[in-house]
Coordinates of C-alpha atoms (C1' of nucleotides) in Angstrom, one line a residue:
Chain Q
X1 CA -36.6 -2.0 6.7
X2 CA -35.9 -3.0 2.9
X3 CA -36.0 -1.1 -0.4
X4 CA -37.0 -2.4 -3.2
X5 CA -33.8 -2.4 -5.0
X6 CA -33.3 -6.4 -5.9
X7 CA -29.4 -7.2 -7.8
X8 CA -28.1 -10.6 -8.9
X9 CA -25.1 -12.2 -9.2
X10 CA -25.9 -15.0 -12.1
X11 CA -22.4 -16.8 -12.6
X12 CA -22.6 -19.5 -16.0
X13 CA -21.2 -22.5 -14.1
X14 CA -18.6 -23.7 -16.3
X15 CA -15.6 -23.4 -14.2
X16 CA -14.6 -22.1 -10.9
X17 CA -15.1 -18.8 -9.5
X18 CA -12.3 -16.7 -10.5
X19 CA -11.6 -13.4 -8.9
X20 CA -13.6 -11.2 -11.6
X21 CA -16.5 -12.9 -11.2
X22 CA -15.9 -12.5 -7.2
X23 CA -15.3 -8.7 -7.6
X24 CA -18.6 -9.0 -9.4
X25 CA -20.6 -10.7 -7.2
X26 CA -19.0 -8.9 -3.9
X27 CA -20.0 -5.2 -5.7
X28 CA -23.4 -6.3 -6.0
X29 CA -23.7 -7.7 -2.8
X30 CA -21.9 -4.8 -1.5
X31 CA -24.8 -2.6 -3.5
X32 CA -27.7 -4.7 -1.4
X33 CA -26.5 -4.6 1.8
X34 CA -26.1 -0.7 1.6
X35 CA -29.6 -0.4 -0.1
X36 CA -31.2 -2.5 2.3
X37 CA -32.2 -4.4 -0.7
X38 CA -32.5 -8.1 -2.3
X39 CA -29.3 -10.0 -3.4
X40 CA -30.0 -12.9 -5.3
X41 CA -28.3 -15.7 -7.0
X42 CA -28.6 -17.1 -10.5
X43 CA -26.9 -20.1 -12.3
X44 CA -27.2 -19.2 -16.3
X45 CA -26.3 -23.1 -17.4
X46 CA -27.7 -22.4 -20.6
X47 CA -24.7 -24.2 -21.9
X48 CA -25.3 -27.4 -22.1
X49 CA -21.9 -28.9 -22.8
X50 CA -19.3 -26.8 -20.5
X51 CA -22.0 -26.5 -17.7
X52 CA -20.9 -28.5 -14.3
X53 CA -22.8 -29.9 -11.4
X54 CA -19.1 -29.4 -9.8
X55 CA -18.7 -26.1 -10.8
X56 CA -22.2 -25.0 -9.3
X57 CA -20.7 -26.4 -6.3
X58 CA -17.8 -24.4 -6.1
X59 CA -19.3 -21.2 -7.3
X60 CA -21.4 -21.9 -3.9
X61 CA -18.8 -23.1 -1.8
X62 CA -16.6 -19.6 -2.9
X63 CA -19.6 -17.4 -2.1
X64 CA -19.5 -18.3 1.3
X65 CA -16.2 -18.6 2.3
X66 CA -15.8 -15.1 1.1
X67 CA -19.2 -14.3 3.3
X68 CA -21.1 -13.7 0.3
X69 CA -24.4 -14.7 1.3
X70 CA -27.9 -14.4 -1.0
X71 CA -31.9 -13.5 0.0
X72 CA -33.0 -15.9 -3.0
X73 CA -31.7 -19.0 -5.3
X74 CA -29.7 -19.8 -6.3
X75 CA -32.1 -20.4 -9.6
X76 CA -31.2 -22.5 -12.2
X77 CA -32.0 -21.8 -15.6
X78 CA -32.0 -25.1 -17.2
X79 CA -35.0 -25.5 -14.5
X80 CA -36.9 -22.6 -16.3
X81 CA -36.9 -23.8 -19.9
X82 CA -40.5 -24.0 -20.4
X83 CA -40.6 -20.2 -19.7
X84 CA -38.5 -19.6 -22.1
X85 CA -40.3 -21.6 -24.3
X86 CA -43.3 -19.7 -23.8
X87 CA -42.0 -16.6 -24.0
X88 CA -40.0 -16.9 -27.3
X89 CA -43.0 -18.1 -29.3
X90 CA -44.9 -15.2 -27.7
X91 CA -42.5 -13.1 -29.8
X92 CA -42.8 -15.4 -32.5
X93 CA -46.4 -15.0 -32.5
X94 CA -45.7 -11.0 -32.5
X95 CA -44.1 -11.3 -35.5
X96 CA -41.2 -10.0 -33.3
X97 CA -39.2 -13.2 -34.1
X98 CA -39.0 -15.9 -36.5
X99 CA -38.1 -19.7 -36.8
X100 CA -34.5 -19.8 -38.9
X101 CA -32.9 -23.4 -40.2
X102 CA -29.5 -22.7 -40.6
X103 CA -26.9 -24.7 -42.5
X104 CA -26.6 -27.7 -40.7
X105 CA -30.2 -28.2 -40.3
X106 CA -30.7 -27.0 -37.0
X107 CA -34.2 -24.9 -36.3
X108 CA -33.9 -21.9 -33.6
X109 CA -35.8 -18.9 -33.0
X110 CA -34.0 -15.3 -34.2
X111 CA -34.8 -11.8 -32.8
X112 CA -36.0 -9.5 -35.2
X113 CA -33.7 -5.9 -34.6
X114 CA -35.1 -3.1 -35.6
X115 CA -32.8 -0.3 -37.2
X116 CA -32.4 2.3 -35.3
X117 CA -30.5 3.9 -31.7
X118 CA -30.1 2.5 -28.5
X119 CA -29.1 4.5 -25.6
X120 CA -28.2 3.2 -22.8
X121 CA -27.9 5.6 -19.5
X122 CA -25.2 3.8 -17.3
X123 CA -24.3 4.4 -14.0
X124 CA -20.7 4.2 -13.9
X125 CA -20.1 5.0 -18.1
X126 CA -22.6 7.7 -18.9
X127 CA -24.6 7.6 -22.3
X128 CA -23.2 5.0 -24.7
X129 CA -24.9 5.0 -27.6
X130 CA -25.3 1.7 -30.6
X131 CA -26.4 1.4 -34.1
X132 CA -28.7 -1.5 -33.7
X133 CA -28.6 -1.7 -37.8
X134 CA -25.2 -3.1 -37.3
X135 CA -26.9 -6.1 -34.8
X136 CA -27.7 -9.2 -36.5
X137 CA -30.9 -10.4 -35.5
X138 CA -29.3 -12.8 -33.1
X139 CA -30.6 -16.4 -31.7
X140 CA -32.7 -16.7 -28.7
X141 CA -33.9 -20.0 -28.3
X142 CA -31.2 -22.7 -29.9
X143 CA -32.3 -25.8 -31.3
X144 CA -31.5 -28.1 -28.0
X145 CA -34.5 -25.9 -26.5
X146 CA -32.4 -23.9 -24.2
X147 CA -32.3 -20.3 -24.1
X148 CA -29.0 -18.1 -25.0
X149 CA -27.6 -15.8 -23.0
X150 CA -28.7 -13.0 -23.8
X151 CA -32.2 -13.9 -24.1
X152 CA -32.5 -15.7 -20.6
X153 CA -31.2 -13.4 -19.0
X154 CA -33.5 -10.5 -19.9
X155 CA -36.2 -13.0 -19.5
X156 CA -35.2 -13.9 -16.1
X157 CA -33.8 -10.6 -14.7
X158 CA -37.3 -9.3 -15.7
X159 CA -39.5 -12.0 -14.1
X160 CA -36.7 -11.5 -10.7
X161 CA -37.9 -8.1 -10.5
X162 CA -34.3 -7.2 -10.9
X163 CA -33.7 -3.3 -10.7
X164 CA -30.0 -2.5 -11.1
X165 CA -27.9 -5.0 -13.4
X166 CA -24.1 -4.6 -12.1
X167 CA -21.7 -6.9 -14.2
X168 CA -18.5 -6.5 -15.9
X169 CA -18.1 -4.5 -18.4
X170 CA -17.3 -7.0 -21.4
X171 CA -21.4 -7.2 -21.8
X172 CA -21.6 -3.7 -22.7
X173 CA -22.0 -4.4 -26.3
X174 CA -24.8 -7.3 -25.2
X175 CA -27.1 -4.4 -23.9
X176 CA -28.7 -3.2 -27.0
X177 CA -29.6 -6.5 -27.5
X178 CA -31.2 -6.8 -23.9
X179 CA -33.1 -3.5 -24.3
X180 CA -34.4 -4.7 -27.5
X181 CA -35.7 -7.5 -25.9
X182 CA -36.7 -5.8 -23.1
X183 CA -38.6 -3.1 -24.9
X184 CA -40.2 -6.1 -27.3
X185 CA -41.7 -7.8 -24.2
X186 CA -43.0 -4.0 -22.9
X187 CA -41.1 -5.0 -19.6
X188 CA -39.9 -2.2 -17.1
X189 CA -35.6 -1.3 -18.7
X190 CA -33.5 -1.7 -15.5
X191 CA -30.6 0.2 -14.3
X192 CA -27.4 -0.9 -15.9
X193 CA -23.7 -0.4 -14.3
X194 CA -21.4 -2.0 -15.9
X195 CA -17.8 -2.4 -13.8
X196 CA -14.3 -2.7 -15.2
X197 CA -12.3 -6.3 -15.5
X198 CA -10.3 -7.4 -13.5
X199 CA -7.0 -8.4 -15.9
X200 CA -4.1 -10.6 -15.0
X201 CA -0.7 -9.1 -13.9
X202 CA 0.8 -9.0 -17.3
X203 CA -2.0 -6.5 -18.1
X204 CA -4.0 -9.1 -20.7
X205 CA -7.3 -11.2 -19.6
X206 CA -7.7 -13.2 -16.9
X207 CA -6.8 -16.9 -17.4
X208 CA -5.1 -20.0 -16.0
X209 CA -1.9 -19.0 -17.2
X210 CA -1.6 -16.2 -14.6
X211 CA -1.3 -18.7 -11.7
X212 CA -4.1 -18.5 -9.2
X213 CA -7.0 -17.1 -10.5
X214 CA -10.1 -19.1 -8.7
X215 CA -11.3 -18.2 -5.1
X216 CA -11.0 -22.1 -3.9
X217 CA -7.3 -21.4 -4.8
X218 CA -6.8 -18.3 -2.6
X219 CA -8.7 -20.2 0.4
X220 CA -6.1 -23.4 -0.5
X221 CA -3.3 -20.9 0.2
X222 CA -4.4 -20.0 3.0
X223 CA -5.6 -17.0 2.5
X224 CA -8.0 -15.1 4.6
X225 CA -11.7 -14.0 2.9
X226 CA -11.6 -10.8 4.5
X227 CA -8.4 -9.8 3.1
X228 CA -9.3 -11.3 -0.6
X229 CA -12.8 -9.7 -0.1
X230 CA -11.2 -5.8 1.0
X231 CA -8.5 -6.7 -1.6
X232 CA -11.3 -7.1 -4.6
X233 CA -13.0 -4.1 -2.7
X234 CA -10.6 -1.8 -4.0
X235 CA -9.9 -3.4 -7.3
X236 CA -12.3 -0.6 -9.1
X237 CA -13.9 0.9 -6.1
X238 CA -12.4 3.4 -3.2
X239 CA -14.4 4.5 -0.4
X240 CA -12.9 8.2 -1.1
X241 CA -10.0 8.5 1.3
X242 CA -6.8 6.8 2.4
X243 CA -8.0 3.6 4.1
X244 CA -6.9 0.8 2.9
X245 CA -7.9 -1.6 5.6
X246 CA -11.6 -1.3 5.6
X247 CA -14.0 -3.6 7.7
X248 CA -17.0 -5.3 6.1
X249 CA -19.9 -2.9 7.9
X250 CA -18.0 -0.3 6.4
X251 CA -17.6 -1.2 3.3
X252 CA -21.4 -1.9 2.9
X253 CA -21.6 1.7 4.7
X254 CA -19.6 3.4 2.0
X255 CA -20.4 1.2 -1.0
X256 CA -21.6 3.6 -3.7
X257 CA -21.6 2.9 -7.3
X258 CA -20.8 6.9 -8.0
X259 CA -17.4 5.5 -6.5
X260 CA -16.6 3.1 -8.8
X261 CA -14.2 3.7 -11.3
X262 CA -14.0 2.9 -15.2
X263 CA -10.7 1.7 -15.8
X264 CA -9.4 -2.0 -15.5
X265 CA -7.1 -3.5 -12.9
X266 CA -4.5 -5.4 -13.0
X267 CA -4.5 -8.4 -10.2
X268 CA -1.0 -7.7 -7.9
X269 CA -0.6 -10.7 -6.1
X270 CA 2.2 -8.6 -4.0
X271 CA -0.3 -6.1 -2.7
X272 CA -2.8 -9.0 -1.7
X273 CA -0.2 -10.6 0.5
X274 CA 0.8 -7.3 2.2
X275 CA -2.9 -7.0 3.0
X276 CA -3.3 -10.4 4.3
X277 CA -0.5 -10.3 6.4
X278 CA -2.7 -6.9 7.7
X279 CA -5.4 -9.2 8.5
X280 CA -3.2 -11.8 10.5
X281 CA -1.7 -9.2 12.6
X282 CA -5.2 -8.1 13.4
X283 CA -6.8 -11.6 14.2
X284 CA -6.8 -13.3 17.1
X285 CA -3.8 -15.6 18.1
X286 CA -6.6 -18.1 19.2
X287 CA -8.8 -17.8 15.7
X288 CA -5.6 -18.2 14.0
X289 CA -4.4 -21.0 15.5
X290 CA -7.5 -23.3 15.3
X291 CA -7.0 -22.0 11.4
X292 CA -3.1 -23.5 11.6
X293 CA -4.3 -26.7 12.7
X294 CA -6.9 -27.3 9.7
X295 CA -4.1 -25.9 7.2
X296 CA -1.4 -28.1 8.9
X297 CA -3.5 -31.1 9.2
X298 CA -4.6 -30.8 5.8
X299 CA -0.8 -30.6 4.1
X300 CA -0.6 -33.8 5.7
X301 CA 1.0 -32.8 9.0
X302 CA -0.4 -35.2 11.8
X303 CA -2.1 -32.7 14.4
X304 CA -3.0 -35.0 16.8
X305 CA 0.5 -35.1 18.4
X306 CA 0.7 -31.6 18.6
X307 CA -0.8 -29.8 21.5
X308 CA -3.1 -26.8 21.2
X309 CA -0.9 -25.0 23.1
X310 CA 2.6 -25.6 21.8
X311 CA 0.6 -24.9 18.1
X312 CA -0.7 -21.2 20.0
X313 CA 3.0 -20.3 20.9
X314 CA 3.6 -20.8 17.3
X315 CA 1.6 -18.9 16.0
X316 CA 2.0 -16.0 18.3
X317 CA 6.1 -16.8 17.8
X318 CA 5.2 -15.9 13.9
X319 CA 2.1 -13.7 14.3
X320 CA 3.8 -10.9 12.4
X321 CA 6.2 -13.2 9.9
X322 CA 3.2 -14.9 8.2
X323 CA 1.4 -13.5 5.3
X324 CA -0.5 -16.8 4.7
X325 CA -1.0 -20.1 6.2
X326 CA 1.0 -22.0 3.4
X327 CA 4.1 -19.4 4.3
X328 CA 3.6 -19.9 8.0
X329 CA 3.8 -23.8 7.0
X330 CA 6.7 -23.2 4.9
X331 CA 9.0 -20.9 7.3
X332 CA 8.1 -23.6 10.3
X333 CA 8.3 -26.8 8.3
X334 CA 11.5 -27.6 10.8
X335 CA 10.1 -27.8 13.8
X336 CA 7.6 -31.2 12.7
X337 CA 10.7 -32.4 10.8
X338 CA 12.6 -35.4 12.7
X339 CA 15.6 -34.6 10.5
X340 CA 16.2 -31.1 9.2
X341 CA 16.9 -30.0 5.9
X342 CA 20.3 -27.5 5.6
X343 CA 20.8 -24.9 3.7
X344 CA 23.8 -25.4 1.6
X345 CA 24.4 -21.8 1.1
X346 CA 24.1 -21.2 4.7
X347 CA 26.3 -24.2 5.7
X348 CA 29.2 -22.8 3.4
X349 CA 28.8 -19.2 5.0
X350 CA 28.1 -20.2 8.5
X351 CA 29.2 -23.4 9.8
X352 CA 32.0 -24.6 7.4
X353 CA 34.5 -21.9 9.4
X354 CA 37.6 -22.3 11.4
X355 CA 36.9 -22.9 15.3
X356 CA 32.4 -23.0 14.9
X357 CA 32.7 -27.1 16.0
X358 CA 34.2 -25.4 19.2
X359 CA 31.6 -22.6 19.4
X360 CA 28.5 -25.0 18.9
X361 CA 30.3 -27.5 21.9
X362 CA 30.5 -24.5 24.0
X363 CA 26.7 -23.4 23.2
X364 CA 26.4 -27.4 23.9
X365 CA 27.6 -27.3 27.4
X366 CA 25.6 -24.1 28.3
X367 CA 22.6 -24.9 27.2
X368 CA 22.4 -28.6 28.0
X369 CA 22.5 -27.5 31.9
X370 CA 20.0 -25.7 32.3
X371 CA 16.9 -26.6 33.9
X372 CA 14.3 -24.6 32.7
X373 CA 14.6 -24.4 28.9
X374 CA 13.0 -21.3 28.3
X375 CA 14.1 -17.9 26.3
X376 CA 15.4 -16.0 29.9
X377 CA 17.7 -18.8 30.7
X378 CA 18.8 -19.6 27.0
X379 CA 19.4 -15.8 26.6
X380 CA 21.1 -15.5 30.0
X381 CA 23.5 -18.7 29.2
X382 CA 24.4 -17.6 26.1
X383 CA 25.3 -14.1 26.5
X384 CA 27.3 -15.3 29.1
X385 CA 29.3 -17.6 27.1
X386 CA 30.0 -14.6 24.6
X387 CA 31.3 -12.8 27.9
X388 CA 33.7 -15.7 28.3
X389 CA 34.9 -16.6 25.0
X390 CA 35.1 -13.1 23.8
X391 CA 32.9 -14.4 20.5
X392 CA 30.3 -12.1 19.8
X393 CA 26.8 -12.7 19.9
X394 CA 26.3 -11.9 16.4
X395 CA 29.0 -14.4 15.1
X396 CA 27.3 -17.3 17.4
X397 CA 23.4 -16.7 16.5
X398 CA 23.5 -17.5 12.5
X399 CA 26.0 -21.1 13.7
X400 CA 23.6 -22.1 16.6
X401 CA 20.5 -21.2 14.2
X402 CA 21.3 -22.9 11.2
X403 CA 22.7 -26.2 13.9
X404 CA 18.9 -26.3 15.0
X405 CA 16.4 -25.2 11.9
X406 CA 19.1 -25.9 9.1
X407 CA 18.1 -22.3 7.8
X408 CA 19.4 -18.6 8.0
X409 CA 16.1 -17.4 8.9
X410 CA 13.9 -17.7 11.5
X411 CA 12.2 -16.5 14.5
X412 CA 14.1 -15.5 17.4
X413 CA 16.9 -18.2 18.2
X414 CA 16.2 -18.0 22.1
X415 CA 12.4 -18.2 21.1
X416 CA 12.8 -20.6 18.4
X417 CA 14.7 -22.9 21.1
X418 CA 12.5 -22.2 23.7
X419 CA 9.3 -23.7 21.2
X420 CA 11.8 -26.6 20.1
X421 CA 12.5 -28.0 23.1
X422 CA 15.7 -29.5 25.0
X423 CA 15.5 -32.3 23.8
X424 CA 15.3 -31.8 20.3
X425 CA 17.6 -28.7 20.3
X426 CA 20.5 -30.6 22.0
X427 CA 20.0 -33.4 19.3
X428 CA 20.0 -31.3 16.6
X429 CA 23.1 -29.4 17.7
X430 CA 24.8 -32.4 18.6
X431 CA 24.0 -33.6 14.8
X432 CA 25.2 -30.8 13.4
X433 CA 28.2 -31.5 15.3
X434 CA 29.0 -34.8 14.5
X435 CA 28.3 -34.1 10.7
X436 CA 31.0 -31.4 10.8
X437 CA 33.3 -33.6 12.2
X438 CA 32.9 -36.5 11.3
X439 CA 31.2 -36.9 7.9
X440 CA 31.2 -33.5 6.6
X441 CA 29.6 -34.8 3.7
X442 CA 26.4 -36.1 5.5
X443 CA 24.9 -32.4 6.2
X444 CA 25.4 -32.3 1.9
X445 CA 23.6 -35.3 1.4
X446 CA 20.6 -34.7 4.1
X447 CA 20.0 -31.5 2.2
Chain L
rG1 C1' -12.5 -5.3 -40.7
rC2 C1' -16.7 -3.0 -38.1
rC3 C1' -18.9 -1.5 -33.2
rC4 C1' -18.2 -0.3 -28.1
rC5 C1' -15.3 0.9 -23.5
rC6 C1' -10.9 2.8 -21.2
rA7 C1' -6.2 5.9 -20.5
rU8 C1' -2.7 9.6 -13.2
rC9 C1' 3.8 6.7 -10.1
rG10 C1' 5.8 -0.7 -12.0
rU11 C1' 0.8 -1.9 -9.6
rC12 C1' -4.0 -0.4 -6.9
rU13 C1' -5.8 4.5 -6.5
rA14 C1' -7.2 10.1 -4.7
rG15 C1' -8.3 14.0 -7.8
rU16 C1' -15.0 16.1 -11.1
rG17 C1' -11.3 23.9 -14.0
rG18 C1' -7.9 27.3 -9.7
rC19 C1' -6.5 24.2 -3.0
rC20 C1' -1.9 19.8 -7.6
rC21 C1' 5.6 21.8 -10.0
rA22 C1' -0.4 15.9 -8.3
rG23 C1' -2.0 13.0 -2.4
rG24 C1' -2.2 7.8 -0.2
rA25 C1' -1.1 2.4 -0.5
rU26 C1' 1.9 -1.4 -2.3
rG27 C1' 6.5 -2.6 -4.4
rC28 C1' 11.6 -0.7 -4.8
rC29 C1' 16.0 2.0 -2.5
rA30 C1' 18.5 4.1 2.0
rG31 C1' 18.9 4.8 7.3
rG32 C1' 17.1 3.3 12.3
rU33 C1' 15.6 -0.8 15.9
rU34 C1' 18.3 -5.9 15.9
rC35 C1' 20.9 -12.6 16.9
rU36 C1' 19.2 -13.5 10.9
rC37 C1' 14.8 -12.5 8.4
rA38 C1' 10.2 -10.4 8.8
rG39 C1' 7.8 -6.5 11.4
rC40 C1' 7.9 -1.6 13.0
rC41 C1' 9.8 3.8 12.5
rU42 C1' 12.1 7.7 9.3
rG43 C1' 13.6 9.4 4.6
rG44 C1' 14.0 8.8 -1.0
rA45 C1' 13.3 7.8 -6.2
rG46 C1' 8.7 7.1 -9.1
rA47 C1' 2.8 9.3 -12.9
rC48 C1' -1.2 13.2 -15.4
rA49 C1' 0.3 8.4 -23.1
rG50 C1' 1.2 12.1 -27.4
rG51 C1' -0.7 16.2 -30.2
rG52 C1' -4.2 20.0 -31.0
rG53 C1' -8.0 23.1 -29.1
rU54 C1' -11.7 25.7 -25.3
rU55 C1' -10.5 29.0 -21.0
rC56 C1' -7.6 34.3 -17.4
rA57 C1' -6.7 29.1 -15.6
rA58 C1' -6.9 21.9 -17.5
rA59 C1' -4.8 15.8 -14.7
rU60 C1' -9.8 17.6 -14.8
rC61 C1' -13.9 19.9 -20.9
rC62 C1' -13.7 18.9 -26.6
rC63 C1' -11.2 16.7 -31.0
rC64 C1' -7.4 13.6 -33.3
rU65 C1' -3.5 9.9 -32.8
rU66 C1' -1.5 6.0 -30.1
rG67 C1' -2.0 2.2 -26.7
rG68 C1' -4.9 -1.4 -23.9
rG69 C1' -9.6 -4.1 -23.2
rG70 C1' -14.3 -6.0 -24.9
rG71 C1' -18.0 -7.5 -28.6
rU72 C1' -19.1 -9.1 -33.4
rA73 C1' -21.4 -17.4 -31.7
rC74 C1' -27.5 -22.0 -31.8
rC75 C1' -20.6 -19.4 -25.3
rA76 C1' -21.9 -16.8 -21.1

RNA sequence: GCCCCCAUCGUCUAGUGGCCCAGGAUGCCAGGUUCUCAGCCUGGAGACAGGGGUUCAAAUCCCCUUGGGGGUACCA
């Protein structure tokens, strides 16, 4: 059962898909799938210079990683520029527009605008009203033959059958244009809705300087689509109550545009990585870890000696320390290390202390006898040892964990052990050893 | 300059005249759990940009100011 609501996402393929443009393209999608209508996909590279066969790619490549998929296109324009053509001299011949040689020689085709008011009736603004005496009569077809903006657009949104136009707000002042067009051609005015920007943390527009702004660099990160997409979900949009944490299905259930606010957003990076550590506490320790190994394997990490299994404990180990899959590489760098990197900091406060050579032999002998190197007999080992030296637990952990992972921080010790291994946790202790003693300055120069 | 849009905690937002001395989330602070950190639990600080109206009553409606954003291209 379909409606005959049809929307488009028309991205100008000039760069990568930022997050705006994301937001954009996920509201309309969102509109489609709740209307049981058409979502289609439009490239607008009318630009001749700054359009990009690469950029296509990764506008397409970002649409479905973040499960943005489309009923129709993606259409190109520069593959309709006979329509165009066509349909500018049609105006021509109207006496609606008119051939124009500007300065440097170049012959287009200007719009005539009429004086006069344009209303336009949005959907998230209201009535906005424009002088169109104070519009110039603008270009529509440039002198390379291609369309402009404005004018393909209408052409093409028209001959799509498009119904609602939702894009960001910054083409507010482009739509008395469009309706002029529209209204020359006699063709059907759509719907407009016009959403707020997304801005960058600082509060100004969007750009490079604000760190990661493209999709493909969120997905890089290791971030997970459903968390970027419910993230840019609620940039601008709230399904009404509390929730936070909303599925897909029910976002397309409770997608309305009545919902959608008019004020910009800023982008807080902080927020996104609270929600995608949601997401990873609510995946799967099995669909995580087959994600682990492509993000390990890819940061150069050689996969094929590390089995599925040990990788699963892993992750479970760190199921709720991880916001993303570059921080889950980054907190358990040590264990594919063959040497490990100390902290300096925690090396002064820990390890460089009277009697903690004595301590680690102790935890040394303890360990090193048991059979079954797993958390229960670590544990029971160890807390026996406090018992008998009278050292508290608390003042052997932070020693024994910075001897093993070189760091203050980490997952359980008996745990973190347990995942490590005998063999490599009696080496590393025994290192750490050997450096206090013997070349104190070795654990400086290895970090 | 001119035109247009917007204005609730630091940030994302709920709120469409009385239910709001403004609710949630995040972040921050404190306490708890504890081998560190994270997580989790409990508590706390934190906003209606300013000024005029309208009304018995305004965060909610109107006007002005200020601030932010966008447009003003043979860019999209």
């Amino acid at each position: 059962m379909t409606s005959n609501i049809r929307v488009r996402f028309a991205p100008s393929p000039t760069g990568y898909l930022h997050i705006g443009g994301a937001r954009t393209a996920l509201f309309n999608w969102l509109f489609a799938r709740h209307n049981k209508g058409v979502f289609l996909l439009r490239i607008e590279d009318t630009d001749q210079q700054r359009s990009t066969e690469e950029a296509t790619q990764a506008i397409l490549d970002s649409m479905k990683w973040l499960g943005l998929d489309w009923d129709a296109g993606p259409y190109s324009q520069s593959q309709r520029l006979a329509i165009y053509k066509r349909s500018a001299e049609k105006l021509v011949e109207q006496g609606k527009a008119f051939y124009d040689t500007d300065a440097e020689g170049r012959k287009a085709i200007r719009f005539k605008m009429q004086d006069g008011t344009t209303e336009i009736n949005d959907l998230i603004h209201g009535n906005i009203t424009f002088d169109t005496a104070l519009i110039e009569d603008f270009v529509i077809l440039k002198a390379d033959g291609f369309p402009t903006y404005n004018f393909a657009c209408v052409v093409d949104d028209a001959d799509m059958e498009i119904t609602h136009i939702i894009r960001g707000d910054d083409h507010i002042s482009n739509t008395p244009k469009q309706i002029a067009l529209y209204k020359a051609f006699g063709f059907k005015i759509p719907e407009f809705a016009h959403i707020p920007m997304i801005l960058g943390e600082d509060g100004s527009r969007l750009s490079k300087r604000h760190g990661a702004t493209s999709v493909t660099e969120y997905r890089d990160k290791g971030y997970l689509p459903h968390a970027l997409v419910n993230f840019l979900a609620l940039l601008g949009w709230s399904p009404g109550n509390d929730q936070e944490i909303i599925s897909i299905p029910e976002m397309i259930d409770k997608f309305t545009l009545k919902r959608v606010n008019k004020t910009s957003a800023q982008f807080n990076n902080t927020k996104l990585d609270w929600m995608n550590g949601q997401y990873i506490k609510n995946t799967p320790i099995e669909q995580l870890t087959t994600e682990a190994e492509r993000f390990f394997e890819k940061s150069g990490i050689d996969m094929a000696k590390i089995p599925r299994g040990w990788l699963s404990n892993l992750v479970t180990l760190y199921h709720e320390r991880f916001k993303t899959f570059q921080d889950l590489l980054e907190q358990t760098r040590f264990f594919f290390n063959d040497t490990i990197e100390y902290d300096l900091v925690a090396v002064e406060k820990f390890l460089k202390k009277e009697k903690i050579v004595e301590l680690l032999r102790d935890v040394y002998s303890a360990i090193s006898h048991i059979e079954d190197f797993d958390k229960k007999n670590l544990e029971d080992s160890l807390r026996a040892l406090t018992v008998k030296t009278g050292v508290s637990f608390s003042k052997l952990a932070q020693p024994l964990r910075i001897s093993i992972t070189g760091k203050s921080v980490s997952a359980g010790i008996f745990e973190t052990m347990e995942l490590l291994g005998k063999e490599k946790t009696l080496t590393r202790l025994n290192n750490t050893i050997k450096n206090l003693c013997e070349m104190p300055e070795a654990i400086k120069l290895n970090s």
